[in-house]
Amino acid sequence: MLERGVDVSYETIRRWTVKFGPLIAHVLRRRQPRPGDVWHLDEVVVKIASQSYWLWRAVDQNGLVLEEILQPRRDKRAAKRLLIKLMKRWSFVPKRIITDKLRSYGAAKREVAPSLDHWSHKGLNNRAENSHLPFRKRERVMQGFRSPSSLQRFVSMQSAIRNSFSVPARGRSALTIRYHRLEAFEAWKSAANVA
């Protein structure tokens, strides 16, 4: 933009992100395919102004991020909120959820969907554990977050964009990756035009 004679500051880009980012993420999420029926749930601690918050995340068996919610606690109420929000958003109950050993998941599942199959094991939940890695990388680059609302806004936009551009785990031939990227850029262009 500087080459075209337009002087843009970091604050201008931040304002554009705040204004257009949620709309672009919403359009990209609408184009997202229906998720798989096995959901991996996990939580990770995030420090904001020396206070701990928990980022709860749900991922399907293909690695698509389904939902991310920032909560001040790591308890049954927070797990229940995540499950209810997931089932409302996708309008179906999954075949199975896979979690770590946190007991809050089991207590929340008994209240929300008692017939749901629940596997709780440390080694089975690697899909959700690995989905935190891009977030941690971005967190280091940004040198942390200033407020819970900015963190929630950031993760909702980042996951929608990442879901569009990340290549599926199966069938990673060069041609498949190329076509997937072309489709992702088309989705991005149409979402940016709407915004």
Coordinates of C-alpha atoms in Angstrom, one line a residue:
M1 CA 0.0 0.0 0.0
L2 CA 3.0 2.3 0.6
E3 CA 4.0 1.7 -3.0
R4 CA 0.6 3.0 -4.1
G5 CA 1.0 6.1 -1.9
V6 CA -1.4 5.0 0.9
D7 CA 0.0 5.4 4.4
V8 CA -1.5 2.7 6.7
S9 CA -0.6 2.3 10.4
Y10 CA -1.0 -0.7 12.6
E11 CA -4.0 1.0 14.3
T12 CA -5.7 1.3 10.9
I13 CA -5.2 -2.5 10.2
R14 CA -6.4 -3.3 13.7
R15 CA -9.6 -1.3 13.2
W16 CA -10.2 -3.0 9.8
T17 CA -9.8 -6.3 11.5
V18 CA -12.2 -5.4 14.3
K19 CA -14.7 -4.1 11.7
F20 CA -14.5 -6.6 8.9
G21 CA -13.0 -9.7 10.6
P22 CA -16.1 -11.1 12.2
L23 CA -18.1 -10.7 9.0
I24 CA -15.5 -12.5 6.9
A25 CA -15.3 -15.3 9.6
H26 CA -19.1 -15.6 9.6
V27 CA -19.3 -16.0 5.8
L28 CA -16.4 -18.5 5.9
R29 CA -18.1 -20.5 8.6
R30 CA -21.4 -20.7 6.6
R31 CA -19.4 -22.3 3.7
Q32 CA -17.9 -24.9 6.1
P33 CA -19.0 -28.5 5.6
R34 CA -21.0 -30.3 8.2
P35 CA -18.6 -31.6 10.9
G36 CA -17.9 -35.3 11.7
D37 CA -19.8 -37.1 14.4
V38 CA -16.8 -37.6 16.7
W39 CA -15.9 -34.5 18.7
H40 CA -12.7 -33.9 20.6
L41 CA -13.0 -31.5 23.5
D42 CA -10.1 -29.8 25.4
E43 CA -9.2 -26.7 27.3
V44 CA -6.0 -24.7 27.6
V45 CA -5.0 -22.0 30.1
V46 CA -4.4 -18.5 28.9
K47 CA -2.9 -15.7 31.0
I48 CA -4.4 -12.2 30.4
A49 CA -3.1 -9.4 32.6
S50 CA -1.7 -12.0 35.1
Q51 CA -5.2 -13.6 35.4
S52 CA -5.9 -17.1 34.3
Y53 CA -8.7 -17.9 31.8
W54 CA -9.6 -21.2 30.1
L55 CA -10.0 -21.5 26.3
W56 CA -12.3 -24.4 25.7
R57 CA -12.1 -25.9 22.2
A58 CA -14.0 -28.5 20.2
V59 CA -12.5 -30.2 17.2
D60 CA -14.1 -32.9 15.0
Q61 CA -12.2 -36.1 13.9
N62 CA -11.0 -34.3 10.7
G63 CA -9.3 -31.5 12.6
L64 CA -12.0 -28.8 11.9
V65 CA -12.3 -26.4 14.9
L66 CA -16.0 -26.4 15.8
E67 CA -16.2 -23.9 18.6
E68 CA -14.0 -21.9 21.0
I69 CA -15.2 -20.3 24.2
L70 CA -13.2 -18.4 26.7
Q71 CA -14.2 -19.1 30.3
P72 CA -12.9 -17.8 33.7
R73 CA -13.2 -21.3 35.2
R74 CA -12.5 -24.9 34.5
D75 CA -15.6 -26.6 35.9
K76 CA -18.9 -28.4 35.0
R77 CA -20.7 -25.2 34.2
A78 CA -18.1 -24.2 31.6
A79 CA -18.1 -27.7 30.0
K80 CA -21.9 -27.7 29.9
R81 CA -21.9 -24.3 28.2
L82 CA -19.5 -25.6 25.5
L83 CA -21.6 -28.7 24.9
I84 CA -24.8 -26.8 24.6
K85 CA -23.3 -24.2 22.3
L86 CA -21.9 -26.9 20.1
M87 CA -25.2 -28.8 19.8
K88 CA -27.2 -25.6 19.1
R89 CA -24.8 -24.4 16.5
W90 CA -24.5 -27.6 14.6
S91 CA -28.1 -28.8 15.4
F92 CA -27.1 -32.5 16.1
V93 CA -25.8 -34.6 18.8
P94 CA -22.5 -36.3 17.9
K95 CA -22.0 -40.1 18.1
R96 CA -19.1 -39.7 20.5
I97 CA -17.1 -37.1 22.4
I98 CA -13.4 -37.7 23.4
T99 CA -11.9 -35.8 26.3
D100 CA -9.0 -35.8 28.7
K101 CA -9.5 -37.0 32.3
L102 CA -11.2 -33.8 33.5
R103 CA -14.3 -34.9 35.3
S104 CA -16.3 -31.8 34.4
Y105 CA -16.9 -33.2 30.9
G106 CA -18.6 -36.3 32.3
A107 CA -20.8 -34.3 34.7
A108 CA -21.8 -31.9 31.9
K109 CA -22.5 -34.7 29.5
R110 CA -24.8 -36.5 32.1
E111 CA -26.9 -33.3 32.2
V112 CA -26.9 -32.3 28.5
A113 CA -27.0 -35.7 26.7
P114 CA -26.9 -38.7 28.9
S115 CA -27.0 -41.2 26.1
L116 CA -23.9 -39.7 24.4
D117 CA -20.9 -42.0 24.1
H118 CA -18.0 -40.5 26.1
W119 CA -14.4 -41.7 25.9
S120 CA -12.1 -40.1 28.5
H121 CA -8.4 -40.9 28.0
K122 CA -5.3 -38.8 27.8
G123 CA -3.8 -40.4 24.7
L124 CA -7.1 -40.4 22.6
N125 CA -7.4 -36.6 22.8
N126 CA -4.3 -35.7 20.7
R127 CA -6.5 -34.2 17.9
A128 CA -7.7 -31.5 20.3
E129 CA -4.3 -31.0 22.0
N130 CA -2.7 -30.4 18.6
S131 CA -5.3 -27.9 17.6
H132 CA -4.0 -25.6 20.3
L133 CA -0.6 -25.4 18.6
P134 CA -1.4 -22.7 16.0
F135 CA -3.1 -20.6 18.7
R136 CA 0.0 -20.8 21.0
K137 CA 2.3 -19.9 18.1
R138 CA 0.1 -16.8 17.3
E139 CA 0.0 -15.9 21.0
R140 CA 3.8 -15.8 21.2
V141 CA 4.0 -13.6 18.1
M142 CA 1.4 -11.2 19.5
Q143 CA 3.1 -11.2 22.9
G144 CA -0.1 -12.2 24.7
F145 CA -3.5 -10.7 24.8
R146 CA -4.7 -7.5 26.5
S147 CA -8.4 -8.4 27.3
P148 CA -10.7 -11.5 27.3
S149 CA -12.9 -9.9 24.6
S150 CA -10.1 -9.3 22.2
L151 CA -8.9 -12.9 22.7
Q152 CA -12.4 -14.3 22.0
R153 CA -12.7 -12.2 18.9
F154 CA -9.3 -13.3 17.7
V155 CA -9.8 -17.0 18.2
S156 CA -13.2 -17.0 16.5
M157 CA -11.7 -15.3 13.4
Q158 CA -8.5 -17.4 13.4
S159 CA -10.3 -20.7 13.6
A160 CA -12.7 -19.8 10.7
I161 CA -9.8 -18.8 8.5
R162 CA -7.7 -21.7 9.5
N163 CA -10.5 -24.2 8.8
S164 CA -10.8 -22.8 5.3
F165 CA -7.0 -23.0 4.5
S166 CA -5.8 -26.1 6.4
V167 CA -5.5 -29.1 4.2
P168 CA -7.5 -32.2 5.2
A169 CA -5.5 -35.0 6.9
R170 CA -6.4 -37.6 4.3
G171 CA -5.4 -37.6 0.6
R172 CA -2.6 -35.1 0.7
S173 CA -1.4 -35.5 -2.8
A174 CA 0.1 -32.4 -4.4
L175 CA -2.9 -32.0 -6.7
T176 CA -5.4 -32.3 -3.8
I177 CA -3.5 -29.7 -1.9
R178 CA -3.5 -27.3 -4.9
Y179 CA -7.2 -27.7 -5.5
H180 CA -8.0 -27.2 -1.8
R181 CA -6.0 -24.0 -1.7
L182 CA -7.7 -22.7 -4.9
E183 CA -11.1 -23.4 -3.3
A184 CA -10.0 -21.7 -0.1
F185 CA -8.9 -18.5 -2.0
E186 CA -12.2 -18.4 -3.8
A187 CA -14.0 -18.7 -0.5
W188 CA -11.8 -15.9 0.9
K189 CA -12.5 -13.6 -2.1
S190 CA -16.2 -14.1 -1.9
A191 CA -16.2 -13.5 1.9
A192 CA -14.1 -10.4 1.6
N193 CA -16.4 -9.1 -1.2
V194 CA -19.4 -9.5 1.2
A195 CA -17.5 -7.6 3.9

